[in-house]
Every structure is written in structure tokens, then in C-alpha cells.
mmCIF file of C-alpha atoms and ligand atoms in Angstrom:
data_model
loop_
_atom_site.group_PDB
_atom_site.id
_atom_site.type_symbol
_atom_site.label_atom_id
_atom_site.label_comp_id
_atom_site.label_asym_id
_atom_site.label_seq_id
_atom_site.Cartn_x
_atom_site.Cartn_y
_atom_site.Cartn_z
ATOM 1 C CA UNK B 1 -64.230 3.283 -104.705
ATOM 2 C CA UNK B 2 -63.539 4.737 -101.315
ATOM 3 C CA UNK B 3 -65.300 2.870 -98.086
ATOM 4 C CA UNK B 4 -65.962 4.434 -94.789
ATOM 5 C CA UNK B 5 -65.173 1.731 -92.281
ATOM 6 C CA UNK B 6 -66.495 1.603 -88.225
ATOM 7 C CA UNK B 7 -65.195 -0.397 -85.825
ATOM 8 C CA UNK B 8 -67.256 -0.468 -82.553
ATOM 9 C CA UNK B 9 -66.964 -4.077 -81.171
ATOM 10 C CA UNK B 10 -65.240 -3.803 -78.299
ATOM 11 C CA UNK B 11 -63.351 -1.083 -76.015
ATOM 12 C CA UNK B 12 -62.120 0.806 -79.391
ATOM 13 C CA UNK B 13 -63.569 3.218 -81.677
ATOM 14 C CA UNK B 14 -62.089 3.131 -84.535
ATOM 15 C CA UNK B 15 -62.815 4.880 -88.212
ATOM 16 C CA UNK B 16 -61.023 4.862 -91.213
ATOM 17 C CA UNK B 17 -60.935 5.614 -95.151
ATOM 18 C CA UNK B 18 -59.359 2.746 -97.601
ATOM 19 C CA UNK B 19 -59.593 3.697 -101.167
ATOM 20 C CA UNK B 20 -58.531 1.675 -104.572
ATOM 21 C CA UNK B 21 -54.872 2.292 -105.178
ATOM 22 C CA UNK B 22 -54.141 4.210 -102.499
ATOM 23 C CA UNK B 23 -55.141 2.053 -99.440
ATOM 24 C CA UNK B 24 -55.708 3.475 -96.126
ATOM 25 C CA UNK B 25 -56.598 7.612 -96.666
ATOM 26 C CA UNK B 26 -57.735 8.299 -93.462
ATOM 27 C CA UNK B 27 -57.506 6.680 -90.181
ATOM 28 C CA UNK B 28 -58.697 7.351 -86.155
ATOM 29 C CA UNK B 29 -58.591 5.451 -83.192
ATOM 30 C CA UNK B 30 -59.854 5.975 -79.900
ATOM 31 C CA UNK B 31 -58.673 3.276 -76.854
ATOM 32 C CA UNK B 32 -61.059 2.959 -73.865
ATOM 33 C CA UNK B 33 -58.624 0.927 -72.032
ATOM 34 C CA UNK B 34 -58.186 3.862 -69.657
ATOM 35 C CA UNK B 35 -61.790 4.127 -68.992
ATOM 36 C CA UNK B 36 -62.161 -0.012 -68.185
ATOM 37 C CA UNK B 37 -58.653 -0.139 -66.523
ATOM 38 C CA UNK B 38 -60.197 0.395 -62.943
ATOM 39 C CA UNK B 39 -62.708 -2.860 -63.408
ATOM 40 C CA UNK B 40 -59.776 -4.917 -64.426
ATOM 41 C CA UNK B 41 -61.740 -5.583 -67.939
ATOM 42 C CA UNK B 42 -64.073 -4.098 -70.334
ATOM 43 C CA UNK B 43 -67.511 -3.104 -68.866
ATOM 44 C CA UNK B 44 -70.118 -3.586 -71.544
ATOM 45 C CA UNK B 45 -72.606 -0.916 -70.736
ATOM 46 C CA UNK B 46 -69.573 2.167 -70.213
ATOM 47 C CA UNK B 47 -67.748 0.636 -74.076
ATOM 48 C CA UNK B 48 -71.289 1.233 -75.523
ATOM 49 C CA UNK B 49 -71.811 5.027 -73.928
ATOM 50 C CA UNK B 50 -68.316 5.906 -74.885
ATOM 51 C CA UNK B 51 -68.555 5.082 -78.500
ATOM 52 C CA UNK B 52 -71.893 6.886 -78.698
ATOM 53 C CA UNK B 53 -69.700 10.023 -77.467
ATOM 54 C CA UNK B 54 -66.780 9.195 -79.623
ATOM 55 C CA UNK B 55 -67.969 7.883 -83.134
ATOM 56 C CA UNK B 56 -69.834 10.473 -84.415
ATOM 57 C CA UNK B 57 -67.324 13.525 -84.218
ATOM 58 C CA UNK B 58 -64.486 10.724 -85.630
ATOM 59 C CA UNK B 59 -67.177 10.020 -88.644
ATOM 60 C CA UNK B 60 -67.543 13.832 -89.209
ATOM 61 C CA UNK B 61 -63.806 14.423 -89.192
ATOM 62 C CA UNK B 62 -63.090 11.529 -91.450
ATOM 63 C CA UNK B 63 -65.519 13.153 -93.691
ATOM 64 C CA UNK B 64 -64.344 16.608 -93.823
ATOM 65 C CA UNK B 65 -60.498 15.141 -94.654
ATOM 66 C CA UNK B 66 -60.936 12.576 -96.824
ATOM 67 C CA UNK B 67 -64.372 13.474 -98.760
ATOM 68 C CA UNK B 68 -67.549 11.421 -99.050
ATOM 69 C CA UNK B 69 -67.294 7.502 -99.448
ATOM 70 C CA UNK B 70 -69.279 5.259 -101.485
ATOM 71 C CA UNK B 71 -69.888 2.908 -98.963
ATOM 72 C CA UNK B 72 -69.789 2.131 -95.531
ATOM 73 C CA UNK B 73 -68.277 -0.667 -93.765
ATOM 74 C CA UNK B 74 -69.327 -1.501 -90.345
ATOM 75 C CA UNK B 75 -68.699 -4.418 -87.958
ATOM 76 C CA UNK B 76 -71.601 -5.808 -87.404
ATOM 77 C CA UNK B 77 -70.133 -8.885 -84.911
ATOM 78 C CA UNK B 78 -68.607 -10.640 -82.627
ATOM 79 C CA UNK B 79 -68.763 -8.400 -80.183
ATOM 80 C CA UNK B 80 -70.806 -6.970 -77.454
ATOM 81 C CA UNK B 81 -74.028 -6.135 -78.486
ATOM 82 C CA UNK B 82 -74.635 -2.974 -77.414
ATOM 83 C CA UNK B 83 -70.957 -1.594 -78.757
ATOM 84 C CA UNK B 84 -72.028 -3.218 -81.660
ATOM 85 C CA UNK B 85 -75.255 -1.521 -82.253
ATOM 86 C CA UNK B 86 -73.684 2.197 -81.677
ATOM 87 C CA UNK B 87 -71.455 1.859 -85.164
ATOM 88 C CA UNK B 88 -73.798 -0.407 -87.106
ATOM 89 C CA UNK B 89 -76.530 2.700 -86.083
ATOM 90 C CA UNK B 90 -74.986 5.044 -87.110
ATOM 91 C CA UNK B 91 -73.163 3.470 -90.380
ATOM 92 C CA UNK B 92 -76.333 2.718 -91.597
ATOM 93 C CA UNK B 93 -78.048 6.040 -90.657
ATOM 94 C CA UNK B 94 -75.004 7.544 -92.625
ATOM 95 C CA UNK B 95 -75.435 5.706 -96.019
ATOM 96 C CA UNK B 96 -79.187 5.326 -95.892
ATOM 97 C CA UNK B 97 -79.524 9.516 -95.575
ATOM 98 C CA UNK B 98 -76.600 9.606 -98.463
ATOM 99 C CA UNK B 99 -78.069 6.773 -100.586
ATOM 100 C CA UNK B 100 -74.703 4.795 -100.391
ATOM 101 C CA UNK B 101 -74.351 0.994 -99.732
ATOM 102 C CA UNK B 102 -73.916 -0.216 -95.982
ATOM 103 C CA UNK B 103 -72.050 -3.241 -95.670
ATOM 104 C CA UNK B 104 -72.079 -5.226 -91.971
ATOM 105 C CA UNK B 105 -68.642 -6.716 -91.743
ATOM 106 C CA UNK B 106 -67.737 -9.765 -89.380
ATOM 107 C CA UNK B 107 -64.847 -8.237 -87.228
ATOM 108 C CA UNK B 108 -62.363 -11.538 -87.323
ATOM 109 C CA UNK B 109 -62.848 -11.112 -91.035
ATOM 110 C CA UNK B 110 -61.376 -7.922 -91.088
ATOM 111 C CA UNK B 111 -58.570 -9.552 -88.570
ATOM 112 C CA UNK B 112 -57.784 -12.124 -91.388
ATOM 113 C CA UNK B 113 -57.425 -9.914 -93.985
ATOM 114 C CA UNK B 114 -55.696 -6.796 -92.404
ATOM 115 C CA UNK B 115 -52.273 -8.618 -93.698
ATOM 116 C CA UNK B 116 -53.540 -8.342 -97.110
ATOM 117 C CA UNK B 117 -53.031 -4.648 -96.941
ATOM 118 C CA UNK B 118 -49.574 -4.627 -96.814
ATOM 119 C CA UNK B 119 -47.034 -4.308 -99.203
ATOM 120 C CA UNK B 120 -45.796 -8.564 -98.999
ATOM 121 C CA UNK B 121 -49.364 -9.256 -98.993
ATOM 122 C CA UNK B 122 -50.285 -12.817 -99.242
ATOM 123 C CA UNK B 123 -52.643 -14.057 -101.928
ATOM 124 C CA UNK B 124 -55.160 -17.097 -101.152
ATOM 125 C CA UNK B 125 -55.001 -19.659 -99.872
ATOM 126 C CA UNK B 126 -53.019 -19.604 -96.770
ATOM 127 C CA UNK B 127 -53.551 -20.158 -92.931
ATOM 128 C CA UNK B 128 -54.245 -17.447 -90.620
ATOM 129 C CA UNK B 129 -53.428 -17.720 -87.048
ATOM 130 C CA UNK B 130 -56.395 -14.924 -85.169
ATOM 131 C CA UNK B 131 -55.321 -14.540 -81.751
ATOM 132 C CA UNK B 132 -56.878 -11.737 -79.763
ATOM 133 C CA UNK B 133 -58.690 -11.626 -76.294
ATOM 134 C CA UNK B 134 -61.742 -13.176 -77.295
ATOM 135 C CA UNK B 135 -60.424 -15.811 -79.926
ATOM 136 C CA UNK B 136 -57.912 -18.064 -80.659
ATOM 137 C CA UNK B 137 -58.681 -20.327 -84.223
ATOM 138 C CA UNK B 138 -56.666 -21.298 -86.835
ATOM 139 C CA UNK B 139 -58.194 -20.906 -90.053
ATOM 140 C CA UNK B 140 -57.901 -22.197 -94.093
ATOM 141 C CA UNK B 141 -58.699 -19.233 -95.916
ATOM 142 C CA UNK B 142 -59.259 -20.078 -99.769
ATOM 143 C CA UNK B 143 -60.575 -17.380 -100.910
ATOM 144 C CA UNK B 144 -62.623 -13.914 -99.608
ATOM 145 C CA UNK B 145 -65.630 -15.168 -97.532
ATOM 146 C CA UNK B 146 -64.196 -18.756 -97.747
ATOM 147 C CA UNK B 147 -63.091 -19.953 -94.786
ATOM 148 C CA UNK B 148 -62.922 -23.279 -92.975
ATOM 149 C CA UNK B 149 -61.858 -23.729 -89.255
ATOM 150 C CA UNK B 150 -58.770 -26.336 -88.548
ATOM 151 C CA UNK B 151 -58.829 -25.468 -84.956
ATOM 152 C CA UNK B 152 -60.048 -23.650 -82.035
ATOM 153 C CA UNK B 153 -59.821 -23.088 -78.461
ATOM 154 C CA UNK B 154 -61.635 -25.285 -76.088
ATOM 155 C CA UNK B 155 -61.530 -22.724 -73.569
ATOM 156 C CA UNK B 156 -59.892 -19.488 -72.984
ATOM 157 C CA UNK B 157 -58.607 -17.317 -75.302
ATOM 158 C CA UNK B 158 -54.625 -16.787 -75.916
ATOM 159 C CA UNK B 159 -54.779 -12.987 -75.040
ATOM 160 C CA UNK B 160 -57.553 -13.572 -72.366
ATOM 161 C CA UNK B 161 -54.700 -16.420 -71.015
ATOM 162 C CA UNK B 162 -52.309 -13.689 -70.787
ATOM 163 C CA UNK B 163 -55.022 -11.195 -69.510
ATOM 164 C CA UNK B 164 -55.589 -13.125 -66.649
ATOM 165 C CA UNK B 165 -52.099 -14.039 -65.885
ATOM 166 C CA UNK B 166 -50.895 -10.425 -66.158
ATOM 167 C CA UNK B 167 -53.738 -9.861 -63.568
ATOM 168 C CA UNK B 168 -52.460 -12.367 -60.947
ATOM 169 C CA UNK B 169 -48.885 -10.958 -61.594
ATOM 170 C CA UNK B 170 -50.644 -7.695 -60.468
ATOM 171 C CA UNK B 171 -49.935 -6.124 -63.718
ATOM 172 C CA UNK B 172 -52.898 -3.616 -65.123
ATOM 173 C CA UNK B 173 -55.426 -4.048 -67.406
ATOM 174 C CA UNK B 174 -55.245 -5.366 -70.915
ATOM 175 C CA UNK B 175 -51.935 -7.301 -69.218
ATOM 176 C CA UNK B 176 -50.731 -8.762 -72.348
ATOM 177 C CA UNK B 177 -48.467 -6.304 -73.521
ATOM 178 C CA UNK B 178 -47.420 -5.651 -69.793
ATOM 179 C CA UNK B 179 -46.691 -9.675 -69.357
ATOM 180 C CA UNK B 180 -44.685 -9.244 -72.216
ATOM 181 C CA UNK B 181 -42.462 -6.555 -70.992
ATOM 182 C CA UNK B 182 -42.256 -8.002 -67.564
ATOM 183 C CA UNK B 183 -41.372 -11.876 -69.503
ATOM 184 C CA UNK B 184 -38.332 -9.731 -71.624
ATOM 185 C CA UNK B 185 -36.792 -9.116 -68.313
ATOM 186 C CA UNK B 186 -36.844 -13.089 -67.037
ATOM 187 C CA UNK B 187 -34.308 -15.522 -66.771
ATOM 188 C CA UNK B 188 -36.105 -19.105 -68.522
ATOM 189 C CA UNK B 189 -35.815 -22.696 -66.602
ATOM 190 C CA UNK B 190 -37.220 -21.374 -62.969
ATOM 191 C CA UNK B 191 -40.776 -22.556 -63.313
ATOM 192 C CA UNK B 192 -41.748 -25.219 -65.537
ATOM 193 C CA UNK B 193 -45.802 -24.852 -66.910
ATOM 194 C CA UNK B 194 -47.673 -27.422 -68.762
ATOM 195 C CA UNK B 195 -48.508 -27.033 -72.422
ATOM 196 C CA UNK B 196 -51.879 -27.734 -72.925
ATOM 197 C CA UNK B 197 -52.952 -30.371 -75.701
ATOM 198 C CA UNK B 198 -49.118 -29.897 -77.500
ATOM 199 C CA UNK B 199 -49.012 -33.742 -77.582
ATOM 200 C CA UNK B 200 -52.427 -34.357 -79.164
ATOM 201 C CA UNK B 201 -52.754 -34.662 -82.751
ATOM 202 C CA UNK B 202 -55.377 -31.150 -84.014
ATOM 203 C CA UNK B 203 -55.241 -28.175 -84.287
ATOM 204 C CA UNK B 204 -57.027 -27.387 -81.519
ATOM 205 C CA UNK B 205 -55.902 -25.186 -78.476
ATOM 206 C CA UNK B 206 -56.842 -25.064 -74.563
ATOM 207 C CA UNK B 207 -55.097 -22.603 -72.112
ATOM 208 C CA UNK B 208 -57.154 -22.640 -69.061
ATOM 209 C CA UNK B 209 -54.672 -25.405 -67.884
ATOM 210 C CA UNK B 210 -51.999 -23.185 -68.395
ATOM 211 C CA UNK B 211 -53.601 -20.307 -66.868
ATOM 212 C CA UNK B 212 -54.548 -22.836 -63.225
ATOM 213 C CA UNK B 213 -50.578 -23.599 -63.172
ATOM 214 C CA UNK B 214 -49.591 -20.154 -63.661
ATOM 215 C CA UNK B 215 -51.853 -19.181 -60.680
ATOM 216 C CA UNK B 216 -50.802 -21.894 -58.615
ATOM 217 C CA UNK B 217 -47.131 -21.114 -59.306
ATOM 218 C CA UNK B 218 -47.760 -17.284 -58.607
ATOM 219 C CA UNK B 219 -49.503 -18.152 -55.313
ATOM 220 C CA UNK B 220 -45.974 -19.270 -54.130
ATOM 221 C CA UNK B 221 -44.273 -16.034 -55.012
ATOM 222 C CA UNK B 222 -43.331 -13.461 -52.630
ATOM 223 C CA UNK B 223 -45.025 -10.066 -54.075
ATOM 224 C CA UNK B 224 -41.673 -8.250 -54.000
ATOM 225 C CA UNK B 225 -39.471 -10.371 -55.911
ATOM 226 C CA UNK B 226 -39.396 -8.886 -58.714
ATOM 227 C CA UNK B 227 -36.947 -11.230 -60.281
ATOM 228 C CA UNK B 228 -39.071 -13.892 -59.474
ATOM 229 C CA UNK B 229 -42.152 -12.345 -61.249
ATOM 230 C CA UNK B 230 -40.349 -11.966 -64.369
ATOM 231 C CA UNK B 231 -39.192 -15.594 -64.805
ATOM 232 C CA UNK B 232 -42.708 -16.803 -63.925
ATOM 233 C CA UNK B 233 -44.411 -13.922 -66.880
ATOM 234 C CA UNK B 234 -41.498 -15.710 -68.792
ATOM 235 C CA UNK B 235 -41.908 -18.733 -68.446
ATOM 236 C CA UNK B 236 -45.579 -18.490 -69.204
ATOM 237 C CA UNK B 237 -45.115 -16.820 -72.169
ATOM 238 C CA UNK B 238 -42.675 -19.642 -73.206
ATOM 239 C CA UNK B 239 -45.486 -21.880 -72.523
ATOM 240 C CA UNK B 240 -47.952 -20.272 -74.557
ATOM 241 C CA UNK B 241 -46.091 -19.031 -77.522
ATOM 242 C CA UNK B 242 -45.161 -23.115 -78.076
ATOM 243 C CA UNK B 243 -48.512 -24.195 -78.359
ATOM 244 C CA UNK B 244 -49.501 -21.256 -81.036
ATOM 245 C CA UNK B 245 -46.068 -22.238 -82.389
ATOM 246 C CA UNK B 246 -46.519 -25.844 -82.887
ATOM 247 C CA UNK B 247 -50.266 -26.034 -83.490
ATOM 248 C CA UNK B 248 -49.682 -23.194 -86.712
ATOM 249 C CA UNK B 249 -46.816 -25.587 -87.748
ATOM 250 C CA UNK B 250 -49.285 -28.799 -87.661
ATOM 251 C CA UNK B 251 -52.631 -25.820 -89.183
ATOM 252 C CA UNK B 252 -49.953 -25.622 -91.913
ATOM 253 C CA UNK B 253 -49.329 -29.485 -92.799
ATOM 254 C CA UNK B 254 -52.532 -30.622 -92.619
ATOM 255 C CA UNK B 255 -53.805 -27.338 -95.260
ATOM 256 C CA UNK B 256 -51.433 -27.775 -97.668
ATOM 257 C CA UNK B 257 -50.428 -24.571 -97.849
ATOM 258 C CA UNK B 258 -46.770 -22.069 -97.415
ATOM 259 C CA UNK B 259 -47.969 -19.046 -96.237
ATOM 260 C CA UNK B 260 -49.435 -18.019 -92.876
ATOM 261 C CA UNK B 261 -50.840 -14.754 -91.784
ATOM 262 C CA UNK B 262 -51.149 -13.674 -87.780
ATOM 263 C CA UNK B 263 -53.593 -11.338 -86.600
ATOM 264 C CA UNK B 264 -55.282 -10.222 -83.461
ATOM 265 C CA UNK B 265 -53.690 -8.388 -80.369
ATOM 266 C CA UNK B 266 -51.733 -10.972 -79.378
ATOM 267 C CA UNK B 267 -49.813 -11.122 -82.916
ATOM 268 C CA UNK B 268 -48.441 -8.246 -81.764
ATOM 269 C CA UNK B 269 -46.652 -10.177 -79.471
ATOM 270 C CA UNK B 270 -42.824 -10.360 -79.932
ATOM 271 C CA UNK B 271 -41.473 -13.676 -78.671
ATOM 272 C CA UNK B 272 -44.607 -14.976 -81.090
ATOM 273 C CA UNK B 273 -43.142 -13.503 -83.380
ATOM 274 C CA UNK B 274 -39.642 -14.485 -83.340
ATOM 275 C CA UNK B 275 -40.490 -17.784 -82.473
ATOM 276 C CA UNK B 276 -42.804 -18.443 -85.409
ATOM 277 C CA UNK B 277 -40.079 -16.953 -87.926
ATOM 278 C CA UNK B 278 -37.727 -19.296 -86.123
ATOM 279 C CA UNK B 279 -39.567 -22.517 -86.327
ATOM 280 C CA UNK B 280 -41.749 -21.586 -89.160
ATOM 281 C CA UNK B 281 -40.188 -19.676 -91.913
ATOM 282 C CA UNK B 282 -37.475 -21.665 -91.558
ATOM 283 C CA UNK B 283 -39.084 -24.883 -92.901
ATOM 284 C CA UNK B 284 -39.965 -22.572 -95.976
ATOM 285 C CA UNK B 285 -43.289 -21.660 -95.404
ATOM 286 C CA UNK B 286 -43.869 -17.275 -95.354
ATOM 287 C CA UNK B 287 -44.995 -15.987 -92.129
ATOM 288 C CA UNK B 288 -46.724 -12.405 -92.323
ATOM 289 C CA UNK B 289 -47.533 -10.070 -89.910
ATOM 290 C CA UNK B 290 -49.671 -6.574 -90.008
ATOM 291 C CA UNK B 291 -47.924 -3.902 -88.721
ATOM 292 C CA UNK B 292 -48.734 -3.927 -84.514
ATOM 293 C CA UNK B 293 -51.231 -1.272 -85.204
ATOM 294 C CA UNK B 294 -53.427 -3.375 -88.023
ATOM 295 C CA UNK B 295 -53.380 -6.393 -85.222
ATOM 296 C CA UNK B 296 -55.153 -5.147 -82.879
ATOM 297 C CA UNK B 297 -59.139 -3.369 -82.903
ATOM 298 C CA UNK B 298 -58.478 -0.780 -85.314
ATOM 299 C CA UNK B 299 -61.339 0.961 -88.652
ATOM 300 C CA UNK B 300 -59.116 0.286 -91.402
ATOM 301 C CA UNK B 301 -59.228 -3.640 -91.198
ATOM 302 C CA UNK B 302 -63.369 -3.289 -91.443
ATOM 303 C CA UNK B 303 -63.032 -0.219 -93.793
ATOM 304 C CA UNK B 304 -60.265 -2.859 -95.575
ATOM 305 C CA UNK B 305 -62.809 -5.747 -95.825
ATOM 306 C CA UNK B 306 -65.704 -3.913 -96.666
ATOM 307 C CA UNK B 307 -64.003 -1.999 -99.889
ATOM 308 C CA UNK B 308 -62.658 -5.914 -101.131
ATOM 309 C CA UNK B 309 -66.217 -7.010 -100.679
ATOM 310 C CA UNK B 310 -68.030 -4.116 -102.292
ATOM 311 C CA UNK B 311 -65.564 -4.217 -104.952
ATOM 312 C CA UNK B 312 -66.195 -7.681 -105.476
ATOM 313 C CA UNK B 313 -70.126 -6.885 -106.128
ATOM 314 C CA UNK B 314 -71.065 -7.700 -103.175
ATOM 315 C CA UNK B 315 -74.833 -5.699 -102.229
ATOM 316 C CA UNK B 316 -75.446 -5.238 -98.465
ATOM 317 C CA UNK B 317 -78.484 -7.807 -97.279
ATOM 318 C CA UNK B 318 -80.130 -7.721 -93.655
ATOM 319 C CA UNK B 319 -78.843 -5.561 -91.610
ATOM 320 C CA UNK B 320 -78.173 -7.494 -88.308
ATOM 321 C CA UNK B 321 -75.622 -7.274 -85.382
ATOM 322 C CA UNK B 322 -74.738 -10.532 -84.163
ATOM 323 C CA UNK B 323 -72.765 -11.262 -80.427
ATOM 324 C CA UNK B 324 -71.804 -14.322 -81.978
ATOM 325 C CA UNK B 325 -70.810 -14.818 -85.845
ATOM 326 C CA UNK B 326 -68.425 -17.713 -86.845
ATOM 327 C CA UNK B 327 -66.165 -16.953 -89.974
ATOM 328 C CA UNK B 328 -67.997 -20.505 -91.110
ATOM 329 C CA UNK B 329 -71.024 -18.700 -92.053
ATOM 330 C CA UNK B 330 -70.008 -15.791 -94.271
ATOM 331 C CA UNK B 331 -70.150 -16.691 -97.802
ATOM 332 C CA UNK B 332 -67.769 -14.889 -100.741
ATOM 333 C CA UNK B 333 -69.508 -11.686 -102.169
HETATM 334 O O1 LIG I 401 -57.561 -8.065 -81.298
HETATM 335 P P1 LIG I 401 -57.610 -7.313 -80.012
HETATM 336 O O2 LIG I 401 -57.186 -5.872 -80.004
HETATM 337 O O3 LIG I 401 -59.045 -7.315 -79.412
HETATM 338 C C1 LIG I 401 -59.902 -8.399 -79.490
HETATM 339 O O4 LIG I 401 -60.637 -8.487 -80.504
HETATM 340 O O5 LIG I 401 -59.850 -9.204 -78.549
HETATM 341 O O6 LIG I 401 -56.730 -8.160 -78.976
HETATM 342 C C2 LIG I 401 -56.512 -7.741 -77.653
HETATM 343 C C3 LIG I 401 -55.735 -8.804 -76.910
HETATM 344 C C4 LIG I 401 -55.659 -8.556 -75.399
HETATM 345 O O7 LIG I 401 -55.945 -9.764 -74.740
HETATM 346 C C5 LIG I 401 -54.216 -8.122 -75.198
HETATM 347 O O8 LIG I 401 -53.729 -8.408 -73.908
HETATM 348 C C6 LIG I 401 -53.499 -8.928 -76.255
HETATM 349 O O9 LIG I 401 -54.361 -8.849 -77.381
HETATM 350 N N1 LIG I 401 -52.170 -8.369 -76.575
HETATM 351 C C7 LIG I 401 -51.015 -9.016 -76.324
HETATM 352 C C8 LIG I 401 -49.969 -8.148 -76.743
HETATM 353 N N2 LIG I 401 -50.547 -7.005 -77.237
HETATM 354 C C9 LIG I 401 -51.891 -7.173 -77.128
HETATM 355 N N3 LIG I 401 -50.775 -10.227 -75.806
HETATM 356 C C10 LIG I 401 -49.471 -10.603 -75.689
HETATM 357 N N4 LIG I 401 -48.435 -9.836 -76.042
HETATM 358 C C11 LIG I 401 -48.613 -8.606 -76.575
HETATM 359 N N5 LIG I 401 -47.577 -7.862 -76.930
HETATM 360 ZN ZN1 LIG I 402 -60.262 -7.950 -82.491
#
């Protein structure tokens, strides 16, 4: 079977191919970050315009390469509503004129389950750690569609955390991968920030906190020291890579389970990264990580989850977008 999957949720178009056997056959991706960078964040009404220009000659080109599916995969939420509506439109349009199966896909879903395409794929159950700019949550996933939530944030998002950050550092929008250059080149010990809830027992997560501290801390700097910038992105990294450290640690006790998958943008993060192999893997539980491109917004994930639901059986039901869709709710196919 070979699924057609559309990712419109946020500030990336994205379209891809995933077929039995062979995996991903086709694959696009267009980034509006350029497009948003001027408002210092995405701007709901120019995302939804600019997928309605994009997505349809990405869907035609997919086609022509790769052949016709048979079935479509769209994400259907969270996400902004009206970025939403553009791919679920026209997936839908698509299969309905072609007769073919339409499946609305919940976007952290595909998140979850983009490890599972790799070659040290993980098999259920394990914990997945989904940190991206709009969530952070650490999640028991038993089986496909069964999910439960150990822990959340109260507050800001990880990547948002190190969105705004970046901004008050005066780096450019989506800072996180700029923090994280500008952190590689700081000393650690300068500035010490709080770690929100590290001490109390959960799962859960709050980085507002962090995020005041930071700003107080930057407040002090002068603009030009650039030394002095890099030990504060540094030391805020430090911060916040401890608490997704520890909590995943504590996710992973209180689950039962060895093996824990990352995804979102900010698993593309490398001091995350080392640090959770560090502190992780070495109390023998697995950690796995997509490749960078499969963490963040990207078409194969939802073409991914779509083609492991529709093999499964599962039928497409009402077709709904939904700004708000907790992984809670879905149910296995
Ligand atoms: O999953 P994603 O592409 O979109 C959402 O669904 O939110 O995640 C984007 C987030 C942004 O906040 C971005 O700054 C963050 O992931 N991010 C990073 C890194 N790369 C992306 N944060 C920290 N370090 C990175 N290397
Ligand atoms: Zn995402």
C-alpha cells in the first residue's frame, strides 16, 4: 500500500510517499520560516496563504514521481486552524475525486512514531519524549493509537522556552537552533538558572520560570559581549536539557519500560542528545532518535502514520480539523 501524506499544521508544507517495504518513496518540504522571520513568530493568516500556494504543485509533483497512492494521510490537528484546513482540503478533495481512503492524522502522532521508521526502530511499549514549540509531554505508548500521558508542561513549551530566550539574546526567529549554536560557544558556571519543578516528584514540566530568570539575567548583559551571551544561551540550555533529562529518566521508572524515543524540533537538539545518552542509556535503557530531519514538521511522519493505520484496517470516519487534539483521545485502528 502506498499513502500520500500532508503536513500543513504549522509554518511547513510538507508531502511525502511511504510505501510497504520500501518506506519513504518520495519526500518535499517547504519552510516558511523566512516568510514569519520578520514578526519574530509564525503569523497564522500568511502560514495558511502560503500553503494554499505551495501544497498543491508539491501534491502534483509527488504524483507524477512516485505514482498514485491508495490513500491519503493528512494532519488533521493540533495546529492552527486555518493551516490546517488548506491540507485536510485538499487531501480529501484528492481521494474523494480518486475514490481512495482519506485518513486525518493527529500531528504529535506522527511525532511519536517517526522513530519507528528507522532502521533500530523500537517496538511497543516504550516512552516518547515530544518536544517541539508547541508541546512538551512525556508519553506511555503501548501500542498504535494507545497512548497515556505521564507528564506535561504546565506552561510553556521546551522549544517555545528556547524561542523566547533566543529572542531576548537577539537571536532570529525559530531561535532554538541559533541558542544552540550560540550555547556551543559558552564557557558553563557564569550564570546559575533555576530548574523548574526538578525536585518535585512527576513527570510534569514548567519552563516559564526558567524563561523569567533567563530574561532577568540577560537584562544585565551588555549587548556586545559576546562572550557573555554565549555563557548565558549556555547556561540556559544546561538548565533546560536537565529537566527533559531527569523528568524522561523518572517517565521511564514509573512506565516500566527500556526504551525511549525523542521527537519534535527540539530533539534535534544536541546537548539533549548527548546528555540523554549520557544519563540514560547508560542505566541500560535504549534511547532513539529520528534522524534531525524526521524531528521536526516534515510529510513523511503523517504519510508514516497514516500507511501503519490504514494497514492496520483502519477506515477514515468524520472528517474534522481540530486546533486542539490530545494523543488521549485517538483510539488504535
Ligand atoms: O516539531 P517542530 O518542528 O514544530 C512544532 O510542531 O512545534 O519544532 C520546532 C521547535 C522550535 O521551537 C525550534 O526552536 C525547536 O523546535 N528546535 C530546537 C532545535 N532545533 C529546533 N530547539 C533547540 N535546539 C535545537 N537544535
Ligand atoms: Zn511538530
Amino acid at each position: 500500500m502506498k499513502v500520500l501524506g500532508i503536513e500543513t499544521s504549522c509554518d511547513e508544507t510538507g508531502v511525502a510517499v511511504y510505501e510497504d517495504g520500501a518506506g519513504v518513496v518520495w519526500e518535499a518540504l517547504y519552510s516558511q520560516v523566512a516568510l514569519h522571520r520578520a514578526y519574530g513568530g509564525v503569523v497564522p493568516e500568511i502560514a495558511s496563504r502560503d500553503h494554499v500556494r505551495r501544497l498543491a504543485p508539491m501534491v502534483e509533483r509527488a504524483l507524477a514521481e512516485a505514482g498514485p497512492p491508495d490513500g491519503v494521510a493528512y494532519t488533521a490537528g493540533p495546529g492552527l486552524m486555518g493551516a490546517l484546513l488548506v491540507g485536510a482540503s485538499l487531501g480529501a478533495a484528492y481521494a474523494s475525486a480518486r475514490g481512495i481512503p482519506a485518513l486525518a492524522v493527529n500531528h504529535l502522532e506522527g511525532h511519536i512514531l517517526a522513530p519507528l521508521m528507522s532502521t533500530e526502530a523500537p517496538r511497543f511499549p516504550f516512552v516518547a519524549l515530544l518536544v517541539s514549540g508547541g508541546h512538551t509531554m512525556l508519553v506511555e505508548a503501548r501500542g498504535l493509537g494507545d497512548y497515556r500521558l505521564l507528564g506535561t508542561t504546565l506552561d510553556d513549551a521546551a522549544g517555545e522556552a528556547f524561542d523566547k530566550t533566543a529572542s531576548l539574546l537577539g537571536l532570529p526567529y525559530p531561535g532554538g537552533p541559533e541558542l544552540a549554536r550560540l550555547a556551543a560557544k559558552g564557557r558553563p558556571g557564569r550564570f546559575e538558572l533555576p530548574r523548574p519543578l526538578i525536585d518535585r516528584a512527576g513527570c510534569d514540566f514548567s519552563f516559564s520560570g526558567l524563561k523569567t530568570a533567563a530574561l532577568y539575567a540577560a537584562r544585565e548583559l551588555d549587548e556586545a559581549d559576546e562572550d557573555a551571551r554565549a555563557d548565558l544561551a549556555r547556561a540556559f540550555e544546561e538548565a533546560a536539557v536537565d529537566v527533559l533529562v531527569e523528568k524522561s529518566r523518572r517517565a521511564l521508572d514509573a512506565a516500566g519500560h527500556d526504551a525511549l524515543v525523542v521527537a519534535g524540533g527540539v530533539a534535534a537538539n544536541n546537548r539533549l542528545r548527548e546528555t540523554l545518552q549520557d544519563r540514560v542509556q547508560s542505566r541500560g535503557a535504549r534511547v532513539i532518535f529520528p534522524a534531525p530531519d524526521l524531528c521536526t514538521d516534515n510529510g513523511a511522519m503523517i504519510a508514516h502514520a497514516g500507511w501503519r493505520r490504514l494497514a492496520a484496517g483502519e477506515r477514515p470516519g468524520e472528517s474534522r480539523v481540530r486546533a486542539r487534539w490530545s494523543l488521549h483521545e485517538l483510539t488504535p485502528p
